CSV table of N, CA and C in Angstrom, one decimal:
chain,number,residue,atom,x,y,z
A,253,UNK,N,100.1,94.4,123.8
A,253,UNK,CA,100.1,96.0,123.0
A,253,UNK,C,99.8,96.3,124.6
A,254,UNK,N,100.3,96.7,125.9
A,254,UNK,CA,100.8,97.7,126.6
A,254,UNK,C,101.0,99.0,125.4
A,255,UNK,N,102.0,98.8,125.0
A,255,UNK,CA,103.1,99.8,124.9
A,255,UNK,C,102.8,100.8,122.5
A,256,UNK,N,101.5,100.4,122.9
A,256,UNK,CA,100.5,101.7,121.7
A,256,UNK,C,99.4,102.2,122.3
A,257,UNK,N,100.0,102.7,123.7
A,257,UNK,CA,98.8,103.4,124.5
A,257,UNK,C,99.4,104.5,124.2
A,258,UNK,N,98.2,105.9,124.4
A,258,UNK,CA,98.5,107.1,124.1
A,258,UNK,C,99.8,107.1,125.1
A,259,UNK,N,101.1,108.2,125.6
A,259,UNK,CA,101.3,109.0,124.2
A,259,UNK,C,101.9,108.1,122.9
A,260,UNK,N,101.8,108.3,122.2
A,260,UNK,CA,102.4,107.5,120.7
A,260,UNK,C,103.9,108.1,119.9
A,261,UNK,N,105.1,107.2,120.8
A,261,UNK,CA,105.7,107.1,119.4
A,261,UNK,C,105.5,107.8,117.7
A,262,UNK,N,106.6,108.4,117.7
A,262,UNK,CA,106.4,107.8,115.4
A,262,UNK,C,106.5,106.0,115.2
A,263,UNK,N,107.0,105.4,116.3
A,263,UNK,CA,107.5,103.7,115.7
A,263,UNK,C,106.2,103.1,117.1
A,264,UNK,N,105.2,103.8,118.0
A,264,UNK,CA,104.1,102.8,118.5
A,264,UNK,C,102.8,103.5,117.7
A,265,UNK,N,102.8,104.4,117.0
A,265,UNK,CA,101.2,104.8,116.5
A,265,UNK,C,102.1,103.8,114.7
A,266,UNK,N,103.4,104.5,114.4
A,266,UNK,CA,103.1,102.9,112.7
A,266,UNK,C,102.7,101.5,112.9
A,267,UNK,N,103.0,101.2,114.6
A,267,UNK,CA,102.4,99.9,114.4
A,267,UNK,C,101.0,99.8,114.3
A,268,UNK,N,101.0,100.9,115.7
A,268,UNK,CA,98.6,100.9,115.3
A,268,UNK,C,97.9,100.6,114.3
A,269,UNK,N,98.6,101.9,113.2
A,269,UNK,CA,97.8,101.7,111.8
A,269,UNK,C,98.2,101.1,111.2
A,270,UNK,N,99.7,99.9,110.9
A,270,UNK,CA,99.8,98.4,110.6
A,270,UNK,C,98.6,97.7,111.6
A,271,UNK,N,98.7,97.7,113.0
A,271,UNK,CA,97.3,96.4,113.5
A,271,UNK,C,96.0,97.3,112.6
A,272,UNK,N,95.7,97.7,112.8
A,272,UNK,CA,94.1,99.1,112.2
A,272,UNK,C,94.0,98.0,110.4
A,273,UNK,N,94.8,98.5,110.1
A,273,UNK,CA,94.5,98.0,108.6
A,273,UNK,C,94.3,96.1,108.8
A,274,UNK,N,95.4,95.1,109.1
A,274,UNK,CA,95.8,94.2,109.5
A,274,UNK,C,93.7,93.3,109.7
A,275,UNK,N,93.3,94.8,111.0
A,275,UNK,CA,92.6,93.8,111.2
A,275,UNK,C,91.2,94.2,110.1
A,276,UNK,N,90.8,95.3,109.6
A,276,UNK,CA,90.1,95.1,108.4
A,276,UNK,C,90.4,95.0,107.4
A,277,UNK,N,91.5,93.9,107.2
A,277,UNK,CA,92.0,93.1,106.5
A,277,UNK,C,91.1,91.6,106.1
A,278,UNK,N,91.4,92.2,107.8
A,278,UNK,CA,90.6,90.3,108.3
A,278,UNK,C,89.1,90.5,107.6
A,279,UNK,N,88.0,91.4,107.2
A,279,UNK,CA,86.5,91.4,107.0
A,279,UNK,C,85.8,90.2,108.2
A,280,UNK,N,86.9,90.4,109.5
A,280,UNK,CA,86.1,90.3,110.1
A,280,UNK,C,85.4,91.5,111.2
A,281,UNK,N,83.6,92.1,111.3
A,281,UNK,CA,83.3,92.5,112.1
A,281,UNK,C,83.2,92.9,113.9
A,282,UNK,N,83.7,91.5,114.0
A,282,UNK,CA,83.5,91.8,115.6
A,282,UNK,C,84.6,91.9,115.9
A,283,UNK,N,85.9,91.3,114.7
A,283,UNK,CA,87.2,91.5,115.6
A,283,UNK,C,88.2,92.4,115.8
A,284,UNK,N,87.1,93.8,114.5
A,284,UNK,CA,88.1,94.7,113.9
A,284,UNK,C,87.4,95.8,115.7
A,285,UNK,N,85.3,95.7,116.2
A,285,UNK,CA,85.2,96.6,117.4
A,285,UNK,C,85.6,96.4,118.1
A,286,UNK,N,86.3,95.1,118.8
A,286,UNK,CA,87.0,95.1,119.9
A,286,UNK,C,88.0,96.4,119.3
A,287,UNK,N,88.5,96.8,119.4
A,287,UNK,CA,89.8,97.8,118.8
A,287,UNK,C,89.6,98.9,118.9
A,288,UNK,N,88.1,99.4,119.8
A,288,UNK,CA,87.3,101.0,119.7
A,288,UNK,C,86.3,100.5,121.0
A,289,UNK,N,86.1,101.6,121.0
A,289,UNK,CA,85.3,101.4,122.8
A,289,UNK,C,84.6,101.5,122.7
A,290,UNK,N,83.8,100.4,123.5
A,290,UNK,CA,82.4,100.3,123.5
A,290,UNK,C,81.1,102.4,122.8
A,291,UNK,N,81.9,102.5,123.4
A,291,UNK,CA,81.1,104.1,122.6
A,291,UNK,C,81.7,104.8,122.2
A,292,UNK,N,82.2,104.0,121.6
A,292,UNK,CA,82.8,104.5,120.0
A,292,UNK,C,81.9,105.5,118.8
A,293,UNK,N,82.6,106.6,118.6
A,293,UNK,CA,81.5,107.3,117.7
A,293,UNK,C,83.0,107.8,116.7
A,294,UNK,N,81.7,106.7,115.6
A,294,UNK,CA,82.4,107.4,113.8
A,294,UNK,C,81.8,108.3,113.0
A,295,UNK,N,82.3,109.0,112.1
A,295,UNK,CA,81.2,108.8,110.3
A,295,UNK,C,82.3,109.0,110.3
A,296,UNK,N,81.1,108.0,109.3
A,296,UNK,CA,82.7,107.2,107.7
A,296,UNK,C,81.2,107.8,107.3
A,297,UNK,N,82.0,108.5,105.7
A,297,UNK,CA,81.7,109.4,104.8
A,297,UNK,C,80.3,110.0,105.4
A,298,UNK,N,78.8,110.0,105.4
A,298,UNK,CA,77.7,110.8,106.0
A,298,UNK,C,76.6,109.9,107.0
A,299,UNK,N,78.1,108.8,106.9
A,299,UNK,CA,77.0,108.0,107.8
A,299,UNK,C,77.9,107.6,109.4
A,300,UNK,N,76.9,108.2,110.3
A,300,UNK,CA,77.2,108.1,111.1
A,300,UNK,C,76.9,106.9,112.9
A,301,UNK,N,77.8,106.3,113.3
A,301,UNK,CA,78.3,105.0,113.8
A,301,UNK,C,78.1,105.5,114.9
A,302,UNK,N,77.9,104.7,116.2
A,302,UNK,CA,77.5,105.1,117.9
A,302,UNK,C,78.1,103.1,118.7
A,303,UNK,N,79.0,103.4,119.3
A,303,UNK,CA,79.3,101.9,119.7
A,303,UNK,C,79.5,100.2,118.8
A,304,UNK,N,79.8,99.3,119.6
A,304,UNK,CA,80.4,98.2,118.8
A,304,UNK,C,79.1,98.2,118.0
A,305,UNK,N,77.7,97.9,119.1
A,305,UNK,CA,77.0,96.9,118.5
A,305,UNK,C,76.8,97.6,116.6
A,306,UNK,N,76.8,99.2,116.2
A,306,UNK,CA,76.9,100.0,115.4
A,306,UNK,C,77.9,99.6,114.7
A,307,UNK,N,78.6,99.6,115.0
A,307,UNK,CA,80.3,99.2,114.4
A,307,UNK,C,80.0,98.0,113.9
A,308,UNK,N,79.8,96.5,114.0
A,308,UNK,CA,79.9,95.6,113.3
A,308,UNK,C,79.1,95.6,112.6
A,309,UNK,N,77.7,96.1,113.1
A,309,UNK,CA,76.9,96.7,111.4
A,309,UNK,C,76.9,96.7,110.2
A,310,UNK,N,77.9,98.6,110.5
A,310,UNK,CA,78.5,98.6,109.5
A,310,UNK,C,79.3,98.3,108.7
A,311,UNK,N,80.1,97.2,110.2
A,311,UNK,CA,81.3,96.2,108.1
A,311,UNK,C,80.3,95.4,108.4
A,312,UNK,N,79.6,95.0,108.8
A,312,UNK,CA,78.9,93.3,108.1
A,312,UNK,C,78.4,93.7,106.9
A,313,UNK,N,77.6,95.3,106.7
A,313,UNK,CA,77.0,95.5,105.0
A,313,UNK,C,77.4,96.4,104.3
A,314,UNK,N,78.9,96.6,104.7
A,314,UNK,CA,79.7,97.1,104.2
A,314,UNK,C,80.9,96.5,103.4
A,315,UNK,N,81.4,95.3,103.8
A,315,UNK,CA,82.5,93.6,103.2
A,315,UNK,C,80.6,92.8,102.6
A,316,UNK,N,79.8,92.9,102.7
A,316,UNK,CA,78.4,92.2,102.1
A,316,UNK,C,79.0,93.4,100.9
A,317,UNK,N,78.6,94.4,100.9
A,317,UNK,CA,78.8,95.3,99.2
A,317,UNK,C,80.0,95.4,99.0
A,318,UNK,N,80.8,95.6,99.3
A,318,UNK,CA,82.5,95.3,98.6
A,318,UNK,C,83.0,94.6,98.8
A,319,UNK,N,83.6,94.0,97.6
A,319,UNK,CA,83.8,92.1,97.1
A,319,UNK,C,85.1,92.2,96.7
A,320,UNK,N,85.9,90.8,98.1
A,320,UNK,CA,86.9,91.6,97.4
A,320,UNK,C,88.0,92.2,98.1
A,321,UNK,N,87.4,93.1,99.0
A,321,UNK,CA,88.2,94.3,99.3
A,321,UNK,C,89.5,93.4,100.5
A,322,UNK,N,90.9,94.9,99.4
A,322,UNK,CA,92.3,94.7,100.1
A,322,UNK,C,92.4,96.3,100.9
A,323,UNK,N,92.9,95.9,101.8
A,323,UNK,CA,93.1,98.1,102.1
A,323,UNK,C,95.1,98.1,102.6
A,324,UNK,N,95.3,98.8,102.5
A,324,UNK,CA,96.8,99.7,102.5
A,324,UNK,C,95.9,101.3,103.1
A,325,UNK,N,97.0,101.2,104.7
A,325,UNK,CA,96.5,101.4,105.5
A,325,UNK,C,98.1,103.2,105.8
A,326,UNK,N,98.3,104.3,106.4
A,326,UNK,CA,100.1,104.7,105.8
A,326,UNK,C,99.6,106.2,106.9
A,327,UNK,N,99.9,105.9,108.0
A,327,UNK,CA,100.9,106.9,108.7
A,327,UNK,C,100.5,108.0,108.6
A,328,UNK,N,99.8,108.9,108.8
A,328,UNK,CA,100.1,110.4,108.3
A,328,UNK,C,100.6,111.2,108.8
A,329,UNK,N,100.2,111.3,110.4
A,329,UNK,CA,100.5,112.4,111.9
A,329,UNK,C,100.5,111.5,112.6
A,330,UNK,N,100.5,112.4,113.7
A,330,UNK,CA,100.1,111.7,115.4
A,330,UNK,C,100.3,112.6,116.0
A,331,UNK,N,99.5,112.7,116.8
A,331,UNK,CA,100.0,113.2,118.8
A,331,UNK,C,99.9,112.4,119.1
A,332,UNK,N,99.8,113.3,120.9
A,332,UNK,CA,100.0,111.9,122.3
A,332,UNK,C,98.5,110.8,121.9
A,333,UNK,N,97.4,111.0,121.7
A,333,UNK,CA,96.6,110.6,121.7
A,333,UNK,C,95.6,110.6,120.0
A,334,UNK,N,96.1,111.1,119.2
A,334,UNK,CA,95.1,111.0,117.1
A,334,UNK,C,96.7,110.4,116.8
A,335,UNK,N,95.9,109.6,116.0
A,335,UNK,CA,96.7,108.9,114.7
A,335,UNK,C,95.3,109.4,113.1
A,336,UNK,N,97.0,110.8,112.4
A,336,UNK,CA,96.4,110.2,111.3
A,336,UNK,C,96.2,109.3,109.9
A,337,UNK,N,95.8,109.0,109.5
A,337,UNK,CA,95.2,108.1,108.6
A,337,UNK,C,95.7,108.7,106.4
A,338,UNK,N,95.7,108.1,105.6
A,338,UNK,CA,96.0,108.0,104.4
A,338,UNK,C,95.7,106.4,104.3
A,339,UNK,N,94.7,106.3,103.6
A,339,UNK,CA,94.7,104.9,103.3
A,339,UNK,C,93.8,104.9,101.5
A,340,UNK,N,94.0,104.0,100.9
A,340,UNK,CA,93.2,103.3,99.7
A,340,UNK,C,92.4,101.8,99.8
A,341,UNK,N,91.4,101.5,99.3
A,341,UNK,CA,91.7,100.4,99.7
A,341,UNK,C,90.5,99.9,97.6
A,342,UNK,N,91.2,98.9,97.5
A,342,UNK,CA,90.1,98.0,96.3
A,342,UNK,C,89.2,96.8,96.1
A,343,UNK,N,87.8,96.8,95.4
A,343,UNK,CA,87.7,96.4,95.9
A,343,UNK,C,86.3,96.2,94.2
A,344,UNK,N,85.0,95.2,94.7
A,344,UNK,CA,84.0,95.0,93.7
A,344,UNK,C,82.9,94.7,93.9
A,345,UNK,N,81.8,95.4,93.1
A,345,UNK,CA,80.6,95.5,93.4
A,345,UNK,C,80.4,93.8,93.2
A,346,UNK,N,78.6,93.6,93.2
A,346,UNK,CA,77.5,92.4,92.5
A,346,UNK,C,77.9,92.3,90.9
A,347,UNK,N,77.9,93.9,90.1
A,347,UNK,CA,78.1,93.3,89.2
A,347,UNK,C,79.8,93.2,88.1
A,348,UNK,N,80.3,92.8,89.2
A,348,UNK,CA,82.0,93.3,89.2
A,348,UNK,C,83.3,94.2,88.6
A,349,UNK,N,81.9,94.9,88.5
A,349,UNK,CA,82.5,96.8,88.2
A,349,UNK,C,83.5,96.7,90.6
A,350,UNK,N,85.2,97.7,89.6
A,350,UNK,CA,86.2,97.8,90.0
A,350,UNK,C,86.5,99.1,90.4
A,351,UNK,N,86.4,99.4,92.4
A,351,UNK,CA,87.0,100.7,92.3
A,351,UNK,C,87.8,100.9,93.1
A,352,UNK,N,88.5,101.8,93.4
A,352,UNK,CA,89.7,101.9,94.3
A,352,UNK,C,88.7,103.4,95.5
A,353,UNK,N,89.0,103.3,96.0
A,353,UNK,CA,88.4,104.2,98.2
A,353,UNK,C,89.5,104.9,98.4
A,354,UNK,N,89.9,105.7,98.4
A,354,UNK,CA,91.3,106.8,98.6
A,354,UNK,C,90.3,107.7,99.8
A,355,UNK,N,91.4,107.7,100.8
A,355,UNK,CA,90.7,108.3,102.1
A,355,UNK,C,91.3,108.6,102.6
A,356,UNK,N,91.4,109.9,104.3
A,356,UNK,CA,92.0,109.9,105.1
A,356,UNK,C,90.9,109.2,106.1
A,357,UNK,N,91.8,109.2,107.5
A,357,UNK,CA,90.9,109.1,108.8
A,357,UNK,C,91.6,109.4,110.2
A,358,UNK,N,91.1,110.5,110.7
A,358,UNK,CA,91.2,111.0,111.9
A,358,UNK,C,90.9,110.3,113.2
A,359,UNK,N,92.2,109.3,113.9
A,359,UNK,CA,91.3,108.9,115.2
A,359,UNK,C,91.7,109.2,116.5
A,360,UNK,N,91.4,108.7,117.7
A,360,UNK,CA,91.2,109.9,118.7
A,360,UNK,C,91.5,108.7,120.1
A,361,UNK,N,92.3,107.9,120.6
A,361,UNK,CA,92.1,107.2,121.1
A,361,UNK,C,92.0,107.0,123.4
A,362,UNK,N,92.1,106.0,123.4
A,362,UNK,CA,91.6,106.5,125.3
A,362,UNK,C,92.4,106.7,125.9
A,363,UNK,N,93.2,106.6,127.0
A,363,UNK,CA,94.4,105.8,128.0
A,363,UNK,C,94.5,104.4,127.4
A,364,UNK,N,93.7,103.6,127.1
A,364,UNK,CA,94.3,102.2,127.3
A,364,UNK,C,94.3,102.0,126.3
A,365,UNK,N,93.8,102.7,125.5
A,365,UNK,CA,94.6,101.8,123.9
A,365,UNK,C,93.6,102.2,122.9
A,366,UNK,N,92.2,102.2,123.4
A,366,UNK,CA,90.8,101.7,121.9
A,366,UNK,C,90.7,103.0,121.7
A,367,UNK,N,89.9,102.8,120.3
A,367,UNK,CA,90.2,104.2,119.4
A,367,UNK,C,88.0,104.2,120.0
A,368,UNK,N,88.3,105.2,120.0
A,368,UNK,CA,87.2,106.4,120.9
A,368,UNK,C,86.6,107.5,119.8
A,369,UNK,N,87.8,108.0,119.2
A,369,UNK,CA,86.5,108.3,118.3
A,369,UNK,C,86.7,108.6,116.5
A,370,UNK,N,86.7,108.6,115.3
A,370,UNK,CA,87.2,107.8,113.8
A,370,UNK,C,86.3,108.1,113.1
A,371,UNK,N,86.9,109.4,112.4
A,371,UNK,CA,85.9,110.4,111.4
A,371,UNK,C,86.9,110.2,110.3
A,372,UNK,N,86.0,109.7,109.1
A,372,UNK,CA,86.6,109.3,107.1
A,372,UNK,C,85.6,110.3,106.7
A,373,UNK,N,86.8,110.6,105.2
A,373,UNK,CA,86.4,110.7,104.2
A,373,UNK,C,86.7,110.2,103.6
A,374,UNK,N,86.1,109.7,102.9
A,374,UNK,CA,86.8,108.7,101.6
A,374,UNK,C,85.6,109.6,100.3
A,375,UNK,N,86.6,108.7,98.9
A,375,UNK,CA,86.6,109.3,98.1
A,375,UNK,C,85.8,107.4,97.0
A,376,UNK,N,85.3,106.8,95.7
A,376,UNK,CA,85.6,105.9,95.2
A,376,UNK,C,85.3,106.4,94.0
A,377,UNK,N,86.3,106.1,93.4
A,377,UNK,CA,87.1,105.6,92.2
A,377,UNK,C,87.4,104.7,92.0
A,378,UNK,N,86.7,104.7,90.2
A,378,UNK,CA,86.0,103.4,89.1
A,378,UNK,C,87.9,103.2,88.6
A,379,UNK,N,88.2,102.2,88.6
A,379,UNK,CA,88.8,101.6,88.0
A,379,UNK,C,88.5,100.3,86.6
A,380,UNK,N,89.8,100.0,85.8
A,380,UNK,CA,89.0,98.7,85.3
A,380,UNK,C,90.2,97.3,86.1
A,381,UNK,N,90.1,96.4,86.5
A,381,UNK,CA,90.3,95.6,87.5
A,381,UNK,C,91.3,95.0,86.7
A,382,UNK,N,92.4,95.6,85.5
A,382,UNK,CA,93.3,95.6,85.3
A,382,UNK,C,94.3,96.4,85.9
A,383,UNK,N,93.8,97.7,86.3
A,383,UNK,CA,93.8,98.6,86.5
A,383,UNK,C,94.5,98.6,88.5
A,384,UNK,N,93.7,97.2,89.4
A,384,UNK,CA,94.0,97.2,89.5
A,384,UNK,C,96.1,96.9,90.6
A,385,UNK,N,96.3,97.7,92.2
A,385,UNK,CA,97.4,96.8,92.1
A,385,UNK,C,97.8,96.0,93.4
A,386,UNK,N,96.5,95.8,93.9
A,386,UNK,CA,96.7,94.5,95.4
A,386,UNK,C,96.1,93.6,94.6
A,387,UNK,N,96.9,92.6,94.8
A,387,UNK,CA,96.6,91.7,93.9
A,387,UNK,C,96.6,90.2,95.5
A,388,UNK,N,96.9,90.6,96.7
A,388,UNK,CA,97.7,89.7,97.5
A,388,UNK,C,96.4,88.7,97.5
A,389,UNK,N,96.4,87.0,98.0
A,389,UNK,CA,95.3,87.4,98.7
A,389,UNK,C,94.5,87.1,99.7
A,390,UNK,N,93.6,87.3,100.0
A,390,UNK,CA,92.7,88.1,101.2
A,390,UNK,C,92.8,87.3,102.5
A,391,UNK,N,92.6,88.6,103.3
A,391,UNK,CA,93.7,88.6,103.7
A,391,UNK,C,94.5,89.8,104.5
A,392,UNK,N,95.9,89.6,105.6
A,392,UNK,CA,96.7,90.0,106.2
A,392,UNK,C,97.9,90.2,104.9
A,393,UNK,N,97.8,91.9,104.2
A,393,UNK,CA,98.7,92.2,103.6
A,393,UNK,C,100.1,91.7,103.8
A,394,UNK,N,100.3,91.8,102.8
A,394,UNK,CA,101.9,90.7,102.8
A,394,UNK,C,103.1,91.6,103.5
A,395,UNK,N,104.3,92.1,104.2
A,395,UNK,CA,104.9,92.3,104.0
A,395,UNK,C,106.4,92.8,103.7
A,396,UNK,N,106.4,92.0,102.3
A,396,UNK,CA,107.1,92.8,101.1
A,396,UNK,C,105.7,93.6,100.2
A,397,UNK,N,104.3,93.4,100.8
A,397,UNK,CA,103.9,94.2,99.3
A,397,UNK,C,104.4,95.8,99.6
A,398,UNK,N,104.2,96.4,98.7
A,398,UNK,CA,104.3,97.1,98.5
A,398,UNK,C,103.3,98.4,99.5
A,399,UNK,N,103.5,99.7,100.0
A,399,UNK,CA,102.8,100.5,100.7
A,399,UNK,C,102.4,102.0,99.3
A,400,UNK,N,101.1,102.1,100.5
A,400,UNK,CA,100.5,103.8,99.6
A,400,UNK,C,101.7,103.9,98.6
A,401,UNK,N,102.9,105.1,99.3
A,401,UNK,CA,103.6,106.0,98.8
A,401,UNK,C,104.2,104.9,97.7
A,402,UNK,N,105.4,103.3,97.9
A,402,UNK,CA,105.8,102.7,96.8
A,402,UNK,C,104.8,103.2,95.9
A,403,UNK,N,103.6,102.6,96.4
A,403,UNK,CA,103.0,102.5,94.6
A,403,UNK,C,102.4,103.2,93.9
A,404,UNK,N,103.5,104.9,94.6
A,404,UNK,CA,102.5,106.0,93.7
A,404,UNK,C,100.2,106.5,94.2
A,405,UNK,N,100.3,105.8,95.4
A,405,UNK,CA,99.2,106.2,95.9
A,405,UNK,C,99.0,107.2,96.3
């Protein structure tokens, strides 16, 4: 992973985005928290999260509510130590109502490649189950599954 540290190239930034997608698709809060600095700061919608313990608690709540969560991220832009991504994920609530959540994230990394700041803006769109586009088994998105651009999202 030593090559996935700032300053980023298109190749390393794109790889960093895919690794983040893979981590979040694991739905494992502890695993995901380890790619953030111990004092990482987030804004996720209207919630402010600080540090790994709060990240784990946040993600535990999130994935208890957002069932059958499947996510695709795509790089939007990058600089030396920052990456901007767009994403969409599909999930349903405990009543069987399906949603596609769209958003953008801005990430900032420290010199070791850990994310120290994450700012996310997200909107939820109710969808019918028949409108779902993500049908892979839970976990990592298969390499041959289309990305956001290919899906027209």
